[in-house]
Coordinates of C-alpha atoms in Angstrom, one line a residue:
M1 CA 0.0 0.0 0.0
T2 CA 1.4 3.5 -1.2
E3 CA 1.1 6.6 0.4
L4 CA -1.5 6.8 -1.6
D5 CA -5.1 4.8 -1.0
E6 CA -3.1 4.8 3.2
D7 CA -6.4 5.5 4.8
V8 CA -5.9 8.8 6.4
S9 CA -8.0 9.5 8.7
K10 CA -9.3 12.8 11.3
D11 CA -6.4 12.7 13.6
D12 CA -3.0 12.3 11.9
G13 CA -3.7 16.4 10.0
G14 CA -3.8 13.7 6.8
E15 CA 0.6 13.6 6.3
L16 CA 0.7 11.9 3.2
E17 CA 3.8 10.5 5.2
R18 CA 3.1 7.0 6.7
P19 CA 1.3 6.7 9.5
S20 CA 3.4 4.2 11.2
R21 CA 5.7 7.3 11.7
S22 CA 4.7 9.8 14.4
R23 CA 5.3 13.0 14.8
R24 CA 8.2 12.7 17.5
S25 CA 9.8 10.8 15.5
R26 CA 9.5 12.4 12.8
A27 CA 10.1 16.3 14.4
P28 CA 14.6 15.9 13.7
V29 CA 14.1 15.2 10.3
S30 CA 11.6 18.0 9.9
G31 CA 14.0 20.3 11.8
R32 CA 16.2 19.7 9.5
V33 CA 14.7 20.8 6.6
V34 CA 13.5 23.2 7.6
F35 CA 17.4 24.4 9.1
A36 CA 18.6 23.0 5.4
F37 CA 16.4 25.2 2.6
A38 CA 16.8 28.3 5.3
A39 CA 19.9 28.0 4.2
L40 CA 19.3 27.9 0.8
A41 CA 17.3 30.0 1.2
F42 CA 19.6 33.0 2.9
A43 CA 22.2 32.1 0.5
V44 CA 20.4 32.8 -2.7
R45 CA 19.1 36.3 -1.7
L46 CA 22.3 37.2 -0.1
V47 CA 23.8 36.4 -3.5
W48 CA 21.1 38.9 -4.6
V49 CA 21.9 41.7 -2.0
L50 CA 25.7 41.3 -3.4
A51 CA 24.9 41.5 -7.3
V52 CA 22.5 44.2 -7.2
P53 CA 23.8 47.4 -5.8
T54 CA 20.7 48.9 -5.0
H55 CA 19.8 52.2 -3.4
P56 CA 16.7 52.6 -1.0
V57 CA 13.4 55.8 -3.3
G58 CA 10.6 56.4 -1.8
D59 CA 9.0 55.0 0.5
F60 CA 12.2 52.7 2.0
A61 CA 14.6 55.5 1.8
M62 CA 12.0 57.3 4.0
Y63 CA 12.7 54.5 6.5
W64 CA 15.8 54.7 6.2
E65 CA 15.9 58.2 6.8
S66 CA 13.8 57.6 10.0
A67 CA 15.8 54.9 11.5
G68 CA 18.9 57.4 11.3
Y69 CA 17.0 59.7 12.9
V70 CA 16.7 57.5 15.8
A71 CA 19.7 56.6 15.9
E72 CA 20.6 59.9 16.5
H73 CA 18.0 61.9 18.2
G74 CA 17.3 58.4 20.3
A75 CA 13.3 59.1 19.8
L76 CA 11.0 58.7 16.4
D77 CA 11.0 62.0 14.0
P78 CA 8.3 64.0 15.1
Q79 CA 6.1 63.2 11.3
F80 CA 6.8 60.2 11.8
I81 CA 3.0 58.3 11.1
F82 CA 3.5 55.0 10.1
M83 CA 3.9 51.7 12.8
P84 CA 7.5 51.8 14.0
G85 CA 8.9 48.2 14.3
Y86 CA 11.4 47.5 11.2
V87 CA 12.1 51.7 12.5
L88 CA 13.6 50.3 15.2
A89 CA 15.4 47.9 13.9
L90 CA 16.6 50.0 11.4
A91 CA 18.1 51.9 13.5
A92 CA 19.5 49.3 15.7
I93 CA 21.8 49.0 12.8
R94 CA 22.9 52.6 12.5
W95 CA 23.8 52.4 15.4
L96 CA 25.6 50.0 15.9
G97 CA 27.5 51.0 13.4
G98 CA 25.9 49.5 10.8
G99 CA 25.8 50.8 7.2
L100 CA 23.2 49.9 3.9
F101 CA 24.5 46.9 3.7
A102 CA 23.6 45.6 7.1
A103 CA 20.1 46.7 6.5
K104 CA 20.0 44.5 3.7
L105 CA 20.9 41.8 5.8
L106 CA 17.7 42.2 7.6
G107 CA 16.0 42.1 4.7
V108 CA 17.8 39.2 3.8
G109 CA 17.0 37.1 7.6
A110 CA 12.9 38.0 6.7
G111 CA 13.1 36.1 3.1
T112 CA 14.6 33.3 5.4
L113 CA 12.2 33.2 8.2
A114 CA 9.7 33.6 5.8
A115 CA 10.9 30.6 3.9
A116 CA 11.6 28.1 7.3
A117 CA 9.0 28.5 8.8
S118 CA 6.9 27.9 4.8
T119 CA 8.6 24.8 5.1
G120 CA 8.0 24.1 8.7
L121 CA 4.7 24.7 8.3
A122 CA 4.7 21.6 5.7
A123 CA 6.0 19.7 7.3
R124 CA 4.2 19.5 10.2
L125 CA 0.7 19.7 8.0
F126 CA 2.3 17.4 5.1
G127 CA 5.1 14.9 6.3
R128 CA 8.7 15.7 4.6
G129 CA 8.4 15.3 0.9
A130 CA 6.3 17.9 0.5
A131 CA 8.5 19.8 2.7
M132 CA 11.2 19.3 0.3
A133 CA 9.1 20.8 -1.9
T134 CA 8.3 24.0 -0.5
G135 CA 11.5 24.2 1.2
L136 CA 12.5 23.9 -2.3
L137 CA 9.6 26.9 -4.4
S138 CA 9.9 29.1 -1.6
A139 CA 13.6 29.4 -0.9
L140 CA 14.0 30.4 -5.1
W141 CA 10.8 32.2 -5.4
P142 CA 12.5 35.2 -7.9
A143 CA 10.1 38.1 -6.6
G144 CA 11.1 36.4 -3.3
V145 CA 14.6 36.9 -3.3
A146 CA 14.3 40.7 -5.4
V147 CA 12.4 42.0 -2.3
A148 CA 14.7 40.9 -0.3
S149 CA 17.1 44.1 -1.0
V150 CA 14.4 46.4 -0.8
T151 CA 14.6 47.9 3.2
G152 CA 9.7 47.8 4.0
T153 CA 8.0 46.5 5.8
D154 CA 6.2 43.7 3.8
M155 CA 8.9 40.7 3.8
P156 CA 9.5 41.5 7.5
A157 CA 6.1 41.5 8.3
A158 CA 5.5 38.4 6.6
A159 CA 7.4 36.4 7.9
L160 CA 6.8 37.3 11.3
V161 CA 2.8 36.7 10.7
V162 CA 4.0 33.4 8.8
T163 CA 6.1 32.3 11.7
A164 CA 3.1 32.6 14.2
A165 CA 1.3 30.9 12.4
W166 CA 3.7 27.8 11.8
L167 CA 4.8 27.3 16.2
L168 CA 0.7 27.5 16.8
V169 CA 0.3 24.5 14.2
R170 CA 3.6 23.0 15.2
D171 CA 2.2 23.1 19.6
V172 CA -1.3 23.2 19.2
E173 CA -1.3 19.0 19.8
D174 CA 1.0 19.2 22.2
R175 CA 1.7 21.9 24.0
P176 CA -1.8 24.2 23.4
L177 CA -0.2 26.9 26.3
R178 CA 3.2 27.1 24.5
A179 CA 1.4 27.4 20.7
A180 CA -1.3 29.9 22.0
V181 CA 1.5 32.4 24.2
A182 CA 4.6 31.6 21.3
F183 CA 1.1 32.8 18.3
G184 CA 0.5 36.2 20.5
V185 CA 4.3 37.3 20.4
V186 CA 5.2 37.2 17.8
M187 CA 1.4 38.4 16.4
G188 CA 2.7 40.7 18.2
L189 CA 5.9 41.5 16.9
A190 CA 4.6 41.4 13.9
A191 CA 1.6 44.1 14.8
W192 CA 4.6 45.8 15.4
V193 CA 5.6 46.2 12.5
R194 CA 2.4 46.5 9.9
A195 CA -0.5 47.4 11.4
V196 CA -3.2 44.9 9.8
A197 CA -0.8 42.3 11.4
L198 CA -3.2 42.9 15.1
P199 CA -6.7 41.2 13.9
L200 CA -5.1 38.9 12.4
V201 CA -4.7 37.2 16.2
A202 CA -7.8 35.9 16.6
L203 CA -7.8 33.9 13.9
A204 CA -5.7 31.4 15.8
A205 CA -9.2 30.0 16.6
P206 CA -9.5 28.2 13.9
V207 CA -6.1 25.9 14.2
W208 CA -7.7 25.1 17.4
L209 CA -11.2 24.2 16.4
A210 CA -9.7 22.2 13.8
R211 CA -8.3 20.3 16.3
R212 CA -11.8 19.9 18.2
A213 CA -10.4 21.6 21.6
P214 CA -13.5 22.3 23.5
L215 CA -15.6 25.1 22.7
V216 CA -14.5 26.7 26.4
D217 CA -10.9 25.9 25.1
V218 CA -10.7 26.8 22.5
A219 CA -12.0 30.9 24.0
K220 CA -9.4 30.6 26.8
R221 CA -6.3 30.2 24.2
T222 CA -7.4 32.0 21.7
A223 CA -8.0 35.5 24.5
L224 CA -4.0 34.0 26.0
S225 CA -3.6 35.3 22.2
C226 CA -5.0 38.5 21.8
A227 CA -4.1 39.3 24.9
I228 CA -0.6 38.7 25.1
A229 CA 0.0 40.7 20.9
F230 CA -2.0 43.5 22.7
A231 CA 0.4 43.4 25.5
I232 CA 3.9 43.3 23.3
L233 CA 2.0 46.3 21.5
L234 CA 1.2 47.7 24.5
P235 CA 4.5 50.6 24.4
W236 CA 3.2 52.2 20.9
G237 CA -0.4 52.7 22.6
L238 CA 1.1 53.9 26.0
R239 CA 3.5 56.2 23.4
N240 CA 0.4 57.2 21.5
Q241 CA -1.6 58.7 23.9
A242 CA 1.0 60.2 25.5
R243 CA 2.1 61.5 21.7
Y244 CA -1.8 62.0 21.2
G245 CA -4.0 62.3 24.3
E246 CA -5.8 59.2 22.6
L247 CA -4.5 55.2 23.6
F248 CA -4.6 53.5 19.8
F249 CA -2.1 50.2 19.0
T250 CA -2.5 51.3 15.2
D251 CA -0.7 53.9 12.9
S252 CA -2.3 57.7 12.0
H253 CA -2.0 56.8 8.0
G254 CA -4.4 54.8 8.1
G255 CA -7.1 57.0 7.0
H256 CA -5.1 58.1 3.7
T257 CA -4.4 54.8 2.8
A258 CA -8.5 54.2 2.1
L259 CA -8.9 58.0 0.4
V260 CA -6.1 56.9 -1.7
G261 CA -7.5 52.6 -2.8
A262 CA -11.2 55.0 -3.0
N263 CA -10.2 57.5 -5.2
P264 CA -11.9 56.9 -8.3
N265 CA -10.2 60.0 -10.5
S266 CA -6.7 57.6 -10.3
E267 CA -9.1 53.9 -9.8
G268 CA -7.5 54.2 -6.6
V269 CA -3.9 54.1 -7.2
Y270 CA -1.2 57.2 -5.9
S271 CA -1.2 60.1 -7.6
R272 CA 0.4 63.5 -6.0
S273 CA -2.9 65.2 -7.4
L274 CA -4.6 64.2 -4.3
N275 CA -2.4 65.4 -2.0
V276 CA -2.9 68.7 -3.3
M277 CA -6.4 68.3 -3.4
F278 CA -6.8 67.6 0.3
T279 CA -5.0 70.1 1.3
R280 CA -6.2 72.2 -0.3
A281 CA -9.8 71.4 0.8
T282 CA -9.3 70.2 4.5
G283 CA -6.3 72.4 4.9
Y284 CA -4.6 69.1 6.7
T285 CA -1.4 68.6 4.9
L286 CA 0.2 64.7 4.8
L287 CA 2.8 64.0 7.9
E288 CA 1.8 67.2 9.2
E289 CA 0.5 67.7 12.2
P290 CA -2.2 67.8 13.7
H291 CA -2.3 63.4 12.3
R292 CA -4.7 62.1 13.5
A293 CA -7.6 64.8 12.9
S294 CA -5.9 64.4 9.9
D295 CA -6.4 60.6 9.3
R296 CA -10.3 60.9 10.3
A297 CA -10.6 64.2 7.9
A298 CA -9.3 61.6 5.3
Y299 CA -11.3 58.0 6.9
A300 CA -14.4 60.2 6.6
L301 CA -13.7 61.1 2.6
A302 CA -12.7 57.8 1.6
K303 CA -16.4 56.5 3.5
S304 CA -18.2 59.8 1.4
W305 CA -16.1 58.7 -2.2
A306 CA -17.4 54.7 -1.1
A307 CA -21.4 55.2 -0.5
F308 CA -21.3 58.0 -3.8
E309 CA -21.6 55.6 -6.0
P310 CA -22.0 52.2 -4.4
D311 CA -21.7 50.8 -8.1
Y312 CA -18.2 52.1 -9.2
A313 CA -17.0 51.1 -5.9
L314 CA -17.7 47.7 -5.8
G315 CA -16.0 48.2 -9.9
L316 CA -13.3 49.8 -7.9
L317 CA -12.6 46.7 -5.4
A318 CA -11.9 44.0 -9.0
A319 CA -8.9 47.0 -9.8
K320 CA -7.9 46.6 -6.0
A321 CA -8.0 42.1 -6.2
D322 CA -6.4 42.4 -9.1
R323 CA -3.1 44.7 -8.3
L324 CA -2.6 42.6 -5.7
L325 CA -2.4 39.5 -6.4
A326 CA -3.0 39.1 -10.3
R327 CA 0.9 38.6 -11.1
E328 CA 4.3 39.7 -9.9
R329 CA 5.9 41.7 -11.8
S330 CA 5.3 45.2 -10.8
L331 CA 7.8 43.5 -7.7
L332 CA 10.4 44.2 -9.7
Y333 CA 10.1 47.5 -9.8
W334 CA 11.9 48.6 -6.2
P335 CA 14.6 46.9 -6.6
I336 CA 15.8 47.2 -10.6
Y337 CA 13.0 48.6 -12.2
R338 CA 12.4 52.2 -10.4
A339 CA 14.4 55.1 -11.1
G340 CA 17.1 55.7 -9.4
V341 CA 17.4 52.7 -7.4
L342 CA 20.2 50.9 -9.4
P343 CA 23.0 52.5 -11.1
P344 CA 23.7 52.9 -15.0
D345 CA 25.7 49.3 -15.7
A346 CA 23.7 47.2 -13.2
L347 CA 20.7 48.1 -14.4
A348 CA 21.2 47.9 -18.0
P349 CA 21.7 43.3 -18.1
F350 CA 18.3 43.6 -16.6
A351 CA 17.2 46.9 -19.0
A352 CA 18.0 44.7 -21.8
H353 CA 15.9 41.9 -21.4
R354 CA 13.3 42.8 -19.2
A355 CA 10.4 41.4 -20.8
G356 CA 11.8 38.6 -20.3
F357 CA 12.6 38.9 -16.5
E358 CA 9.2 39.6 -16.2
A359 CA 7.5 37.3 -18.0
F360 CA 9.7 34.4 -15.7
V361 CA 8.2 36.2 -12.6
D362 CA 4.5 36.1 -13.7
A363 CA 4.6 32.0 -14.6
F364 CA 6.3 31.4 -11.8
W365 CA 3.5 33.6 -9.8
I366 CA 0.8 31.4 -11.6
A367 CA 2.2 28.5 -11.7
L368 CA 2.3 28.9 -7.8
V369 CA -1.1 30.0 -7.5
V370 CA -2.6 26.6 -9.8
A371 CA -0.4 25.1 -7.5
A372 CA -1.6 25.8 -4.3
F373 CA -4.8 25.4 -5.4
V374 CA -4.4 21.2 -6.5
G375 CA -2.6 21.8 -2.6
I376 CA -5.5 22.9 -1.1
A377 CA -7.8 20.0 -2.5
V378 CA -6.2 17.6 -2.0
A379 CA -5.3 18.8 1.9
T380 CA -9.9 19.0 2.0
S381 CA -10.0 15.7 0.6
R382 CA -7.9 14.2 3.2
R383 CA -9.6 16.3 5.9
N384 CA -6.9 17.6 6.4
L385 CA -8.4 20.8 8.6
T386 CA -5.7 22.0 10.2
A387 CA -4.0 22.7 7.6
L388 CA -7.4 24.9 6.0
A389 CA -8.4 26.3 9.3
L390 CA -5.1 28.6 8.0
L391 CA -6.3 30.3 5.5
P392 CA -8.4 32.5 6.8
V393 CA -5.5 34.0 7.3
P394 CA -4.4 35.0 3.1
L395 CA -8.6 35.3 2.9
A396 CA -8.5 38.6 5.9
L397 CA -5.8 39.8 4.5
T398 CA -7.0 39.0 1.1
A399 CA -10.2 41.5 2.3
L400 CA -7.9 43.3 3.9
Y401 CA -6.7 45.0 1.6
V402 CA -9.0 44.4 -1.2
A403 CA -11.4 46.9 0.8
F404 CA -8.5 49.9 1.8
F405 CA -5.7 50.1 -0.5
A406 CA -4.0 47.3 -2.6
E407 CA -0.5 47.0 -3.4
V408 CA 1.2 44.0 -5.8
R409 CA 4.1 43.7 -2.3
Y410 CA 1.2 44.0 0.0
H411 CA 0.6 40.2 -1.7
L412 CA 4.0 39.5 0.2
A413 CA 2.1 38.5 3.3
I414 CA -0.6 36.5 1.4
A415 CA 1.9 34.1 -0.9
V416 CA 3.7 33.0 2.2
F417 CA 0.5 31.3 3.1
L418 CA 0.8 29.2 -0.7
F419 CA 3.7 27.7 -0.5
P420 CA 3.0 25.1 1.9
F421 CA 0.0 24.3 -0.3
A422 CA 1.9 23.7 -3.4
G423 CA 4.4 22.1 -2.8
L424 CA 1.7 19.4 -0.4
A425 CA 0.6 19.5 -4.5
W426 CA 4.3 18.6 -6.5
R427 CA 4.7 15.9 -3.8
W428 CA 1.4 14.2 -4.8
L429 CA 2.1 14.7 -8.6
G430 CA 4.8 12.9 -7.8
V431 CA 3.2 10.1 -5.7
A432 CA 0.8 10.3 -8.1
V433 CA 3.2 9.6 -11.2
G434 CA 4.5 7.2 -9.0
D435 CA 1.9 5.2 -8.8
L436 CA 0.7 4.4 -11.8
T437 CA 3.3 4.2 -13.4
F438 CA 4.4 0.9 -11.2
R439 CA 0.8 0.1 -10.5
R440 CA 0.7 0.0 -7.2
L441 CA -2.5 1.5 -6.5
N442 CA -5.3 -0.7 -5.7
D443 CA -8.8 0.1 -5.8
R444 CA -9.5 2.8 -2.5
G445 CA -6.1 4.0 -3.7
R446 CA -7.3 4.8 -7.3
R447 CA -11.0 6.0 -6.6
R448 CA -9.2 8.5 -4.0
L449 CA -6.5 9.5 -6.8
G450 CA -9.5 10.7 -8.9
R451 CA -11.6 11.8 -6.3
E452 CA -8.2 14.1 -5.0
L453 CA -8.0 15.1 -9.4
A454 CA -11.5 16.3 -9.2
G455 CA -11.2 18.5 -6.6
G456 CA -7.9 19.7 -8.4
V457 CA -9.1 20.7 -11.9
V458 CA -12.9 21.8 -10.2
L459 CA -11.0 24.4 -7.8
V460 CA -8.5 25.7 -10.6
G461 CA -10.7 25.6 -13.6
A462 CA -13.0 28.2 -11.3
L463 CA -10.6 29.8 -10.8
L464 CA -9.0 30.2 -14.6
W465 CA -12.7 31.0 -15.4
S466 CA -14.3 33.1 -12.6
W467 CA -10.7 35.6 -12.8
P468 CA -10.9 37.0 -15.8
R469 CA -14.9 36.8 -15.5
F470 CA -14.0 39.4 -12.3
L471 CA -11.8 41.0 -13.6
A472 CA -14.4 41.9 -16.6
W473 CA -17.3 42.6 -14.8
G474 CA -15.5 45.1 -12.4
A475 CA -13.6 46.5 -15.6
E476 CA -17.6 47.2 -17.1
L477 CA -19.1 48.6 -13.4
R478 CA -15.6 51.4 -13.4
E479 CA -17.2 52.7 -16.9
R480 CA -20.1 52.4 -16.5
H481 CA -20.4 53.8 -13.1
R482 CA -17.3 56.8 -13.7
W483 CA -17.7 59.6 -11.2
A484 CA -15.1 62.0 -10.3
V485 CA -13.6 64.3 -7.7
A486 CA -12.4 67.9 -7.7
V487 CA -12.1 71.0 -6.1
C488 CA -14.4 73.8 -5.9
E489 CA -14.3 76.7 -4.3
V490 CA -18.3 78.3 -2.4
A491 CA -18.8 81.1 -1.0
G492 CA -15.2 81.6 -0.6
E493 CA -14.8 78.5 1.0
T494 CA -12.6 75.6 -0.6
R495 CA -14.4 72.5 -1.1
I496 CA -14.1 68.8 -2.9
C497 CA -16.6 69.1 -5.6
E498 CA -18.3 64.7 -7.0
W499 CA -19.4 65.1 -10.8
R500 CA -21.9 61.8 -11.9
S501 CA -22.1 61.5 -15.8
T502 CA -26.0 62.7 -16.0
Q503 CA -25.8 62.0 -19.8
P504 CA -25.5 59.3 -20.4
A505 CA -27.0 57.7 -16.9
P506 CA -25.3 56.1 -14.9
G507 CA -25.6 52.3 -15.6
E508 CA -26.9 53.4 -19.2
G509 CA -24.2 53.2 -21.1
P510 CA -19.6 54.7 -20.6
S511 CA -18.9 56.9 -18.1
S512 CA -18.2 60.2 -19.9
V513 CA -16.3 61.7 -17.1
R514 CA -12.9 61.9 -16.2
G515 CA -11.2 62.9 -13.1
V516 CA -8.7 65.2 -12.4
W517 CA -7.5 67.1 -8.8
N518 CA -9.6 71.0 -9.7
G519 CA -12.2 70.3 -12.6
V520 CA -13.5 67.1 -14.4
G521 CA -13.6 65.4 -18.2
L522 CA -16.7 65.5 -20.2
K523 CA -15.3 62.2 -22.8
L524 CA -17.2 62.6 -26.1
S525 CA -17.5 59.3 -27.4
T526 CA -21.0 59.9 -28.7
A527 CA -22.8 63.2 -30.2
L528 CA -23.3 64.7 -26.2
A529 CA -21.4 64.3 -22.9
A530 CA -22.6 65.8 -19.1
A531 CA -22.0 65.7 -15.6
A532 CA -23.8 67.3 -12.1
T533 CA -22.0 68.1 -8.8
D534 CA -24.6 69.1 -6.3
V535 CA -23.6 71.7 -3.8
D536 CA -24.8 72.5 -0.4
V537 CA -25.4 76.7 0.1
P538 CA -27.5 78.9 1.9
P539 CA -30.0 80.9 -0.1
G540 CA -28.6 84.0 -2.4
R541 CA -28.4 85.6 -5.8
Y542 CA -24.7 83.6 -6.9
V543 CA -22.1 84.0 -9.8
V544 CA -21.4 80.4 -10.7
S545 CA -18.2 80.3 -13.4
V546 CA -16.1 77.1 -14.8
R547 CA -13.4 77.7 -16.8
A548 CA -13.6 75.5 -20.0
D549 CA -10.7 73.9 -22.4
T550 CA -9.9 70.8 -24.8
A551 CA -6.0 71.2 -23.2
E552 CA -4.8 69.0 -25.7
P553 CA -2.7 70.4 -28.6
A554 CA -5.0 68.5 -31.8
A555 CA -7.3 69.0 -33.9
S556 CA -10.7 68.6 -32.3
P557 CA -14.8 68.7 -33.8
E558 CA -16.7 72.1 -32.8
V559 CA -18.0 71.9 -29.2
R560 CA -20.8 73.7 -27.6
L561 CA -20.0 73.7 -23.6
S562 CA -23.2 75.9 -21.8
L563 CA -23.2 75.2 -17.9
R564 CA -27.3 75.4 -15.8
A565 CA -27.8 75.8 -12.2
R566 CA -30.6 74.1 -11.0
G567 CA -31.8 73.7 -14.4
V568 CA -32.0 77.1 -15.6
P569 CA -28.4 78.1 -19.0
V570 CA -26.4 79.8 -17.5
D571 CA -23.7 80.4 -20.2
S572 CA -22.9 77.9 -22.9
T573 CA -19.8 79.1 -25.4
T574 CA -18.0 77.2 -28.7
L575 CA -14.6 75.7 -28.1
P576 CA -13.4 75.7 -31.8
A577 CA -11.8 73.3 -33.4
V578 CA -8.1 75.1 -33.4
A579 CA -6.2 74.1 -31.3
G580 CA -3.9 76.7 -28.6
V581 CA -6.9 78.8 -28.0
P582 CA -7.2 80.5 -24.8
P583 CA -9.9 79.0 -22.3
A584 CA -12.9 80.1 -21.8
R585 CA -14.8 81.7 -19.1
L586 CA -18.4 81.0 -18.9
A587 CA -20.4 82.8 -16.5
G588 CA -24.2 83.4 -15.3
I589 CA -25.6 84.5 -11.7
V590 CA -28.5 82.5 -10.7
D591 CA -30.8 82.9 -7.8
H592 CA -31.2 80.3 -5.4
L593 CA -32.7 78.9 -2.6
G594 CA -30.7 77.4 -0.6
G595 CA -29.8 73.3 0.1
P596 CA -28.0 71.7 -2.9
M597 CA -28.0 73.5 -5.8
R598 CA -27.1 71.2 -9.3
I599 CA -24.5 72.5 -11.5
E600 CA -24.2 70.4 -14.7
V601 CA -22.3 71.3 -17.8
A602 CA -22.7 69.7 -21.0
A603 CA -21.0 69.5 -24.2
E604 CA -22.3 68.9 -27.7
R605 CA -19.8 67.8 -30.7
L606 CA -21.6 69.9 -33.2
W607 CA -19.7 68.1 -36.3
V608 CA -20.9 65.0 -35.8
A609 CA -19.8 63.3 -38.8
P610 CA -17.3 59.8 -38.3
T611 CA -13.7 60.5 -37.4
L612 CA -11.2 58.1 -37.5
F613 CA -9.3 59.5 -34.1
D614 CA -9.6 59.1 -31.2
L615 CA -11.5 62.8 -29.5
A616 CA -9.5 64.1 -26.5
P617 CA -11.6 65.1 -23.0
V618 CA -13.5 68.4 -23.1
W619 CA -11.9 69.4 -19.6
V620 CA -14.3 71.5 -16.9
S621 CA -12.3 73.2 -14.6
D622 CA -12.3 75.9 -11.7
L623 CA -15.6 76.0 -10.7
K624 CA -16.5 78.9 -7.9
I625 CA -20.0 80.2 -6.3
E626 CA -19.3 83.7 -5.1
A627 CA -22.5 85.6 -3.4
E628 CA -23.3 88.2 -5.7
V629 CA -21.4 91.5 -4.8
H630 CA -23.1 95.3 -5.3

């Protein structure tokens, strides 16, 4: 009887190894496997760091500079609003005299720890063979190797979270108290690096439930882990109490992050224009006091944007999921391809073969995801509830990032949980091929193999079928319900105005609206495009005005642009077909009884003959509603 036709009980978790070998007898073997592949992961990443002389830029440069401030002054920069764990580690390196290379070794160590923890998880859950496959995959993970030279928080946080899961699973049965304590300690340390780790502590509960612990014990052990994690993070909370006058355990920029992820002008991608718009409308500036008030204002604005057009917000979730999960080539941007990261001579070979490097990285990621889904199907067939109980962690991370803001580097903490399942899949495939080749399967083994194969095909097929349709659904929602935000001036006060397409009406065709920080664009895909915003103003007589131009030096048909307020025509003009004409100013007087005043701009293409080129949008900006002064 082979590994594929052995009877799997619920108690042993369905390991691939033969049940004649106990967990304890396998422990030394598993330890050697973990050490061997951790050594391989360390060597590969160290070679990368030595061979590729990257320089930190952007956020990564900010971490390095903040660490220098801590090393020099013994305290965080007053403008620092992020979680401090990684910066404190860098500061210790700088205080000890280490330079940028020593800081990169921290990334090497984080990648090594992540590979070791993934391998250890596979060994504990699925056996030695799966652990070896997992160790090889995680050690040679190309994107994971590349980011080893980046001085960022993503891989350290991922390494700590997966290590916490490994320690929990390792001791969940034999040493439950140690498992609960270790999980809480390491997750608390992870929360010092990325605040998103803190709510994940409660996800120890599914692992306890998978081991059939009594509900009272599940509650006690999970509560113990949560209490320890909060205790580990308590110094940060007390610092915040002293600094801001309130006790909280997170950073002070989550609202800004959510605002970026809700921005309809950029489809949830960071843009500098958002900073300008936010500052002019609220008076707050990112990284400047008052941090808490600024963060709350940003979060309130993000919630209002999501509620303004819910269908667009749903479509934006698909775009953020695509950025987070679909590919890994973007991970090469920070250690290789961003301007200033590498000197020209070091960049040249990567630039010459960029397409090949990116294709290889993407292919590895796709193969990893497919193998992980096969592994999940095998674990489900073998009733390995402990392994399946870990899946809420990457699922919760995915949900949090997609809901708020997503970048591809955020998926590192998700990817590390896929490696054990991918290792299981490759081990399963090798055993299955050997059993089929040498005809070692009996009837029960063949039925089981068929069940596991069918489960893998169904899961992978569902993924390959549903993912592009999910993205297309999201893209269609965004296209039909696209709207825009822009600063406007109302009675001497700067506000943010929300513009919605009125022609075509939302959901009845592609939206004509395009966003820019100080106005709205009308895309003339058809003969008529229009957009409106509702502005709450007190009763009175007002001068309503906007500026309009095509803004692109290209020939375009004549466009009739009209401005309406409260449904009444205010002014109109014809934008000529020639380029380079100064912007037109539309203005008129409106009597208003109070409440929301609807301002609508409409662009009508006067020349309706078909065109052979894409028409430039008409841009309407600088909306002003000023009280008339006699």
